[in-house]
Coordinates of C-alpha atoms in Angstrom, one line a residue:
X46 CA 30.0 -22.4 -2.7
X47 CA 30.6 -25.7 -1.5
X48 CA 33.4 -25.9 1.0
X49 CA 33.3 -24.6 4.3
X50 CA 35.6 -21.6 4.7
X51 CA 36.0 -18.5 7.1
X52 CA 36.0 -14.7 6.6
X53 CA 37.6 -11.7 8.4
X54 CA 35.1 -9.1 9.6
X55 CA 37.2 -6.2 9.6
X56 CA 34.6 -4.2 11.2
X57 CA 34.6 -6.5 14.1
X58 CA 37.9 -7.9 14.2
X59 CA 36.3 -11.4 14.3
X60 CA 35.6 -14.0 12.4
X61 CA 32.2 -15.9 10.8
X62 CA 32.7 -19.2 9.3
X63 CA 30.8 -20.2 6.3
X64 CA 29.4 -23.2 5.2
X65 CA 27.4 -22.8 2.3
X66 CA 26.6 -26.8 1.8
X67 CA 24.4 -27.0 4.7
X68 CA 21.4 -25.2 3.8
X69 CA 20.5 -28.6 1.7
X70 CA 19.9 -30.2 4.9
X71 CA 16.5 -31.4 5.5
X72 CA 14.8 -29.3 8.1
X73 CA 12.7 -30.8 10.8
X74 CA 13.2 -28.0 13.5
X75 CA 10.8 -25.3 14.5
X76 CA 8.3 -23.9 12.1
X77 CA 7.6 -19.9 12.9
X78 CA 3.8 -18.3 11.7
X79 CA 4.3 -15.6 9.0
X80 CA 3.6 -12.9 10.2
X81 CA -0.6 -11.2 10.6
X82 CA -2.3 -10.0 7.4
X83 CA -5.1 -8.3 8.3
X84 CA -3.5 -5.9 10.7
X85 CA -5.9 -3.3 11.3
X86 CA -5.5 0.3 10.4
X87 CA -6.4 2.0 13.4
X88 CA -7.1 0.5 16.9
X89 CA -8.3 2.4 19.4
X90 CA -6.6 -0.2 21.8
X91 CA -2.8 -0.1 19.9
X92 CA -1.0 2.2 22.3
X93 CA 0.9 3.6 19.1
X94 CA -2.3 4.3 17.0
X95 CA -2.8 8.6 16.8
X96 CA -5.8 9.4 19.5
X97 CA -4.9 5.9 22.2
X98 CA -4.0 5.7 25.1
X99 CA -1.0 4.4 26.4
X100 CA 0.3 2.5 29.4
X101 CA 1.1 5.7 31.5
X102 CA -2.4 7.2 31.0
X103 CA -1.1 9.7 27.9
X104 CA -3.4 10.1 24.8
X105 CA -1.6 10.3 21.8
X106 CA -2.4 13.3 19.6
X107 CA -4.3 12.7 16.2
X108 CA -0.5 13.0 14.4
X109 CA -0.7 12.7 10.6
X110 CA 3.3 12.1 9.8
X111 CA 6.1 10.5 12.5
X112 CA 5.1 10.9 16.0
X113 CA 7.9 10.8 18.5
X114 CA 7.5 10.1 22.3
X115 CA 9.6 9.0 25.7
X116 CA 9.4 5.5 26.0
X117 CA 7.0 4.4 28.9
X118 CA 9.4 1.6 29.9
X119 CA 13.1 3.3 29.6
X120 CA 15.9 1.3 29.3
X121 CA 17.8 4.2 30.4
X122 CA 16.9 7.4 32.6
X123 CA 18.6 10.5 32.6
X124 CA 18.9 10.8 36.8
X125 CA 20.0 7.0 37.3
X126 CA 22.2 7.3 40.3
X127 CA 25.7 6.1 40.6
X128 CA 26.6 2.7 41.5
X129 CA 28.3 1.3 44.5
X130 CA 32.4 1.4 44.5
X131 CA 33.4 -2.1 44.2
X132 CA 35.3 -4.7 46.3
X133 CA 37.5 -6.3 43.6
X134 CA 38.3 -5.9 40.1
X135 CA 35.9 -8.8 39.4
X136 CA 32.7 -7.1 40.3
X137 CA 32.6 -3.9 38.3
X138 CA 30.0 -1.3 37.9
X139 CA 29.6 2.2 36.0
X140 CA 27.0 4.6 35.7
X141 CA 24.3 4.3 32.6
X142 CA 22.4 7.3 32.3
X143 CA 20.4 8.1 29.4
X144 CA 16.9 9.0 26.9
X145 CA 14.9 6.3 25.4
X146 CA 12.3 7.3 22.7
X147 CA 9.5 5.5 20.5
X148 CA 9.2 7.0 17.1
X149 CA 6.3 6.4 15.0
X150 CA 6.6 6.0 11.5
X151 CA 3.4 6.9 10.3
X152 CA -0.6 6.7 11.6
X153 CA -1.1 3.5 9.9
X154 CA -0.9 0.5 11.4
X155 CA -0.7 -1.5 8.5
X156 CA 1.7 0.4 6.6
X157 CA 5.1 -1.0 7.2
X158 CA 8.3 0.9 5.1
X159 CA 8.8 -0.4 2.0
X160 CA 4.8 0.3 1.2
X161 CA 5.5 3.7 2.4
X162 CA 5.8 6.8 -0.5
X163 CA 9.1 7.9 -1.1
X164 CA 7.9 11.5 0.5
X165 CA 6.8 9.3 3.7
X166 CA 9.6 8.0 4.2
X167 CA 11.9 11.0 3.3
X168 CA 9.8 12.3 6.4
X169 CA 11.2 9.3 8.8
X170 CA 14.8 9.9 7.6
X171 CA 14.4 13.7 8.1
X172 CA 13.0 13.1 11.9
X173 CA 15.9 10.4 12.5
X174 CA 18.6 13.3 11.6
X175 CA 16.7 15.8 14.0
X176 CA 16.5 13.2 16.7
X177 CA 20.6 12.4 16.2
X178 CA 21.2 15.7 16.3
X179 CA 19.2 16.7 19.2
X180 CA 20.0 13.9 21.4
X181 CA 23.7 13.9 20.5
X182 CA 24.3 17.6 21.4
X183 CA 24.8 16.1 24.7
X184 CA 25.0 12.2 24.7
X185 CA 28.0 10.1 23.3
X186 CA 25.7 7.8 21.2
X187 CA 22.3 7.8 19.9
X188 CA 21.1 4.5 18.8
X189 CA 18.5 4.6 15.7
X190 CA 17.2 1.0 15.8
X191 CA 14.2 -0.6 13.7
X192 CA 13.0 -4.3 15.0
X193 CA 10.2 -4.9 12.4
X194 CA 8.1 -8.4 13.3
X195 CA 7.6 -10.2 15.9
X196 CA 10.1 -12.7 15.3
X197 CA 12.5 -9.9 16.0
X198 CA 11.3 -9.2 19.4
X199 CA 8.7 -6.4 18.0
X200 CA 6.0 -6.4 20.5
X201 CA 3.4 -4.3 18.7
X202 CA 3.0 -4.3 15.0
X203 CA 2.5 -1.0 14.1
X204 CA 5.5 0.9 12.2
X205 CA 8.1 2.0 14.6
X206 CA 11.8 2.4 15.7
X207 CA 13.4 3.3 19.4
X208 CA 16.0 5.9 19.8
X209 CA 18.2 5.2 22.7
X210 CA 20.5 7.5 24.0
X211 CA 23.4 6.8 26.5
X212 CA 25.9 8.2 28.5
X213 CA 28.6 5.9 27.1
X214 CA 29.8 4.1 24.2
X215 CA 27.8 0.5 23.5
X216 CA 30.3 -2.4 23.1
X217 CA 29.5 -1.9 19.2
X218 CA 30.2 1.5 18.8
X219 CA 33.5 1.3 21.0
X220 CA 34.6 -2.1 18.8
X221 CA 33.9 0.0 15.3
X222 CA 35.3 3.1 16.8
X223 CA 38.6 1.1 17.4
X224 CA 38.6 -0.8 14.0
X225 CA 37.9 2.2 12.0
X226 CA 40.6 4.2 13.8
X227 CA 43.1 1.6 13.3
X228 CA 42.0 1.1 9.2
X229 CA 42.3 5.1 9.0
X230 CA 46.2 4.9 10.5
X231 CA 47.3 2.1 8.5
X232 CA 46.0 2.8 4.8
X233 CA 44.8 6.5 5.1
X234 CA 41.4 6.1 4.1
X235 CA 37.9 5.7 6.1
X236 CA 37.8 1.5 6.3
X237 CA 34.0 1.5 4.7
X238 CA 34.8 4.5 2.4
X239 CA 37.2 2.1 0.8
X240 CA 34.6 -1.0 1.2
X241 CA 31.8 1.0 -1.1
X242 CA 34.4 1.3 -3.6
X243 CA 35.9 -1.9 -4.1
X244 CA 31.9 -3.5 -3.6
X245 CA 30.6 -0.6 -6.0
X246 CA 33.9 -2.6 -9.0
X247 CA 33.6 -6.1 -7.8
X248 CA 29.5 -6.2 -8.0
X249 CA 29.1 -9.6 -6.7
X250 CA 27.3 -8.7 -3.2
X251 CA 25.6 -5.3 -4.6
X252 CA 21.8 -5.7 -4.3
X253 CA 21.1 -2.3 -5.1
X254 CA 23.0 0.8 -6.2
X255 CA 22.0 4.6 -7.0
X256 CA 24.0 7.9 -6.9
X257 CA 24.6 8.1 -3.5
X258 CA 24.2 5.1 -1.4
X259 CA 24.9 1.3 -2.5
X260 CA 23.9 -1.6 -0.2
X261 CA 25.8 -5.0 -0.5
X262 CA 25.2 -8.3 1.3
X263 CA 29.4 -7.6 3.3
X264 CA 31.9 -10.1 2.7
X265 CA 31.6 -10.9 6.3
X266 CA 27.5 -11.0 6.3
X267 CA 26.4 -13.6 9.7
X268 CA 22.9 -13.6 8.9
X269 CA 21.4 -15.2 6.0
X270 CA 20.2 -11.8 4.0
X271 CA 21.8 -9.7 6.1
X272 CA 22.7 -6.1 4.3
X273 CA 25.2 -3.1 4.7
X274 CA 23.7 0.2 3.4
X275 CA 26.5 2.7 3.1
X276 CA 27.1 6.3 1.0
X277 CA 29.1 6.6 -1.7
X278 CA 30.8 10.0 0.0
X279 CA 32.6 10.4 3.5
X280 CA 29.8 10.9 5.6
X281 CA 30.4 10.6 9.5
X282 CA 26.7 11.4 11.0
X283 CA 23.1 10.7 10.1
X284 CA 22.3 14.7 10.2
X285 CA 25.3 15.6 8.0
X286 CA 23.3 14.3 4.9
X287 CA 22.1 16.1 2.1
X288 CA 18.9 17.3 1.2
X289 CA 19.8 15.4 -2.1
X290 CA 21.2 12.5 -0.4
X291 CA 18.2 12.2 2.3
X292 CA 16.0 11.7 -1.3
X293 CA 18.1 9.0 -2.3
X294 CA 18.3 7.5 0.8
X295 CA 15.1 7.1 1.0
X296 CA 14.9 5.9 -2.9
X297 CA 17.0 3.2 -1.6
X298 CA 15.6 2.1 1.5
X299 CA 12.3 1.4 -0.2
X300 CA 14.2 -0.7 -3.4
X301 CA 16.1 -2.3 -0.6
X302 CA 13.0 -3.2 1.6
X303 CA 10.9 -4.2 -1.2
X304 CA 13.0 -7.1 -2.2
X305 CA 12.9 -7.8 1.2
X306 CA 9.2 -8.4 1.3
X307 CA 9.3 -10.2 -2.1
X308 CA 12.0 -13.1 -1.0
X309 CA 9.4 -14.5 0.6
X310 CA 6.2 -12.8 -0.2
X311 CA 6.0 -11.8 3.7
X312 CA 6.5 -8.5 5.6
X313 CA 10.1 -9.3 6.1
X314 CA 11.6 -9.3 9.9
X315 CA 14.7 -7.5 10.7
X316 CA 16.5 -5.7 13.1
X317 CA 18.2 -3.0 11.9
X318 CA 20.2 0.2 13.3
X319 CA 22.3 3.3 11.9
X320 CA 26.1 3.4 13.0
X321 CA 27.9 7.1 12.9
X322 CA 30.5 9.4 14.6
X323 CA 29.8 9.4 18.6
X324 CA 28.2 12.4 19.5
X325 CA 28.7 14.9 23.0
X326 CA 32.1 15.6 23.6
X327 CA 32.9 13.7 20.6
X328 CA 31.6 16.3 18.7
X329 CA 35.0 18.1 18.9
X330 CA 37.3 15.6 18.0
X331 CA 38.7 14.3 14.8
X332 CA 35.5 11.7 13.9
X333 CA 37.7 11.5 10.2
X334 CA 38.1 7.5 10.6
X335 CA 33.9 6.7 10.8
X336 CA 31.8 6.4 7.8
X337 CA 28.0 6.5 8.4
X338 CA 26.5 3.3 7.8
X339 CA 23.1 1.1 8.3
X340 CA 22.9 -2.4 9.5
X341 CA 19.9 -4.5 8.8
X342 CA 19.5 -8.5 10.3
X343 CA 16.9 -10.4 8.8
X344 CA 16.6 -13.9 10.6
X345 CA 14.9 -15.6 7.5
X346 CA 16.8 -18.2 6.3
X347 CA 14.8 -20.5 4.1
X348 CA 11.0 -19.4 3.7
X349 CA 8.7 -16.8 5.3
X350 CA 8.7 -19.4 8.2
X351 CA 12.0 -20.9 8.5
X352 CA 14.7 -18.9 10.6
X353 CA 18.6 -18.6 11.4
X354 CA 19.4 -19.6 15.0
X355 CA 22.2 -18.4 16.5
X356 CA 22.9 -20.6 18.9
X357 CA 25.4 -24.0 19.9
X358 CA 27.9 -23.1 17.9
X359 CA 27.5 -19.0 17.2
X360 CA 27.6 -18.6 21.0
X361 CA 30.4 -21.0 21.9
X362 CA 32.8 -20.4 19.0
X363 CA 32.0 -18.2 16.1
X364 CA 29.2 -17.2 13.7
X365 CA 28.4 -19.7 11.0
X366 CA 26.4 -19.0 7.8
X367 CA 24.5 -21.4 5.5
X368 CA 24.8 -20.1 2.3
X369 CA 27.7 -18.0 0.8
X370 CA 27.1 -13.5 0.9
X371 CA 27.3 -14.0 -3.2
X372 CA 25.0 -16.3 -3.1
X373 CA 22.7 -14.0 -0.9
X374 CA 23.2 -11.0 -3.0
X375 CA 22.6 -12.7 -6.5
X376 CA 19.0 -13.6 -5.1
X377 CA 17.6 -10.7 -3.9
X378 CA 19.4 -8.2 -6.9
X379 CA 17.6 -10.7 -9.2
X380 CA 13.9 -9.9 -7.2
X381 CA 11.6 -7.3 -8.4
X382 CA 10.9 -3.7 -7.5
X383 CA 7.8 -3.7 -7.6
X384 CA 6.0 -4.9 -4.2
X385 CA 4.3 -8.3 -4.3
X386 CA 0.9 -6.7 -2.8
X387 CA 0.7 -4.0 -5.6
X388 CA 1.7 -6.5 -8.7
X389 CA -1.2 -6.6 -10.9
X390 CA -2.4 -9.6 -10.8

């Protein structure tokens, strides 16, 4: 806990370096604001909110669960065209085809996750699964992805995710797809199979843990509080779940995303994404080497209004962490379970 050391991210195949001393060092940087309050229910003017409008002239239908619809500004579109042939192995270019979808969580605007019921959000697990398994019947990879505040890039504040399809394998999804391959050959198990296991004995990084899923602050953890959700069986895809697992999934998330909000007594910020099997063609291969995890990247490093910057260093060398995983892990386990908004007070 108090000299600087790195640790291999065999999920990456890199490296972050961690120096745990430097989070006593007095902080005179950028402050951020926490995050609105009073966020209103329903506004007729929130393009998300059931009966709006949105940007393209649509009106939303009065929807009473998750809502999902095309994304008005696509990163990707199914008829792209091809690019030009190029000149010289310098200047490359392939085609990027794809869907991009908004999904709506729920009708309020001011109900984020982890104040959602346990039914609720059985509901948004249950519409990511039909989403993967729609999307993926034809395209390589579908990307689930959560960014929850603003300080995470979310430009509207009502309680959402993206679903991006693609036509190819994102640089993430071809790095794990080569590391897990490569753990499978060598030692003859699934690499994060193995990982749940040996975090499930050690303890050390486990926040919290239930009959299905555990989720760990990993050995290798670059953000501050950053956590691996991952099932205790072999699981390669979203939609190969459980009805039993997709209960305690959802169990999980909302322990998980509690302690989130109670670190800081703020709706906590985070990006975070599911990982599985590629999809399409991939869909008849062997997929035996991926286990079916969840990424989630809070910037917070210090306070509700204090932040992680990757930058100077992180983007010229390596990652770098101010405070050890263990130390991570010990404070949020030790948080309650019981949201700070609905303590009685």
């Amino acid at each position: 806990t108090e000299h600087q050391h790195a640790r291999y991210n065999p999920l990456r195949d890199d490296w972050v370096l961690v120096s745990a001393h430097r989070v006593k060092r007095p902080w005179q940087g950028q402050v951020e604001k926490p995050p609105p309050e009073d966020v209103p229910r329903w506004d007729p003017k929130n393009p998300l909110c059931p009966g709006a409008t949105r940007a393209n002239g649509e009106v939303n239908p009065q929807y009473e669960g998750t809502f999902v619809f095309p994304n008005d500004f696509p990163a990707l579109q199914p008829d792209a065209p091809e690019p030009g042939d190029s000149d010289h192995p310098l200047f490359r270019a392939a085609a990027a085809r794809g869907v991009c979808k908004v999904m709506c969580f729920h009708p309020w605007s001011d109900l984020t996750l982890p104040l959602m019921s346990l039914a609720e959000i059985r509901a948004v697990i249950d519409t990511w699964a039909e989403l993967a398994a729609e999307l993926g019947a034809s395209y390589p990879w579908v990307q689930i992805f959560e960014n929850k505040g603003a300080m995470m890039g979310c430009s509207n504040p009502h309680p959402h995710c993206q679903v991006w399809a693609s036509s190819f394998l994102p640089n993430e999804a071809h790095l794990e797809d080569r590391t897990q391959r490569q753990h499978l050959t060598q030692h003859s198990v699934p690499m994060l199979l193995e990982y749940a296991e040996q975090e499930a004995l050690r303890k050390e990084r486990l926040v919290v843990e239930n009959a299905d899923w555990l989720v760990v602050v990993p050995y290798w953890a670059t953000w501050p509080y950053q956590t691996l959700l991952l099932p205790r069986r072999h699981v390669c895809r979203l939609q190969d779940l459980r009805e039993d697992e997709r209960d305690s999934l959802a169990s999980i998330m909302q322990r998980l995303l509690i302690k989130y909000d109670n670190l800081f007594e703020v709706s906590f910020p985070y990006s975070m994404g599911w990982h599985g099997a590629p999809t399409g063609p991939y869909l008849e291969e062997d997929c035996r080497h991926w286990q079916l995890h969840a990424h989630y990247y809070p910037p917070l490093l210090r306070s509700a209004t204090v932040r992680k910057f990757m930058v100077g260093y992180e983007m010229l060398a390596q990652a770098q962490r101010d405070l050890t995983p263990e130390q991570a892990a010990e404070r949020l386990r030790s948080l309650p379970e019981v949201h700070y908004k609905q303590r009685t007070k």
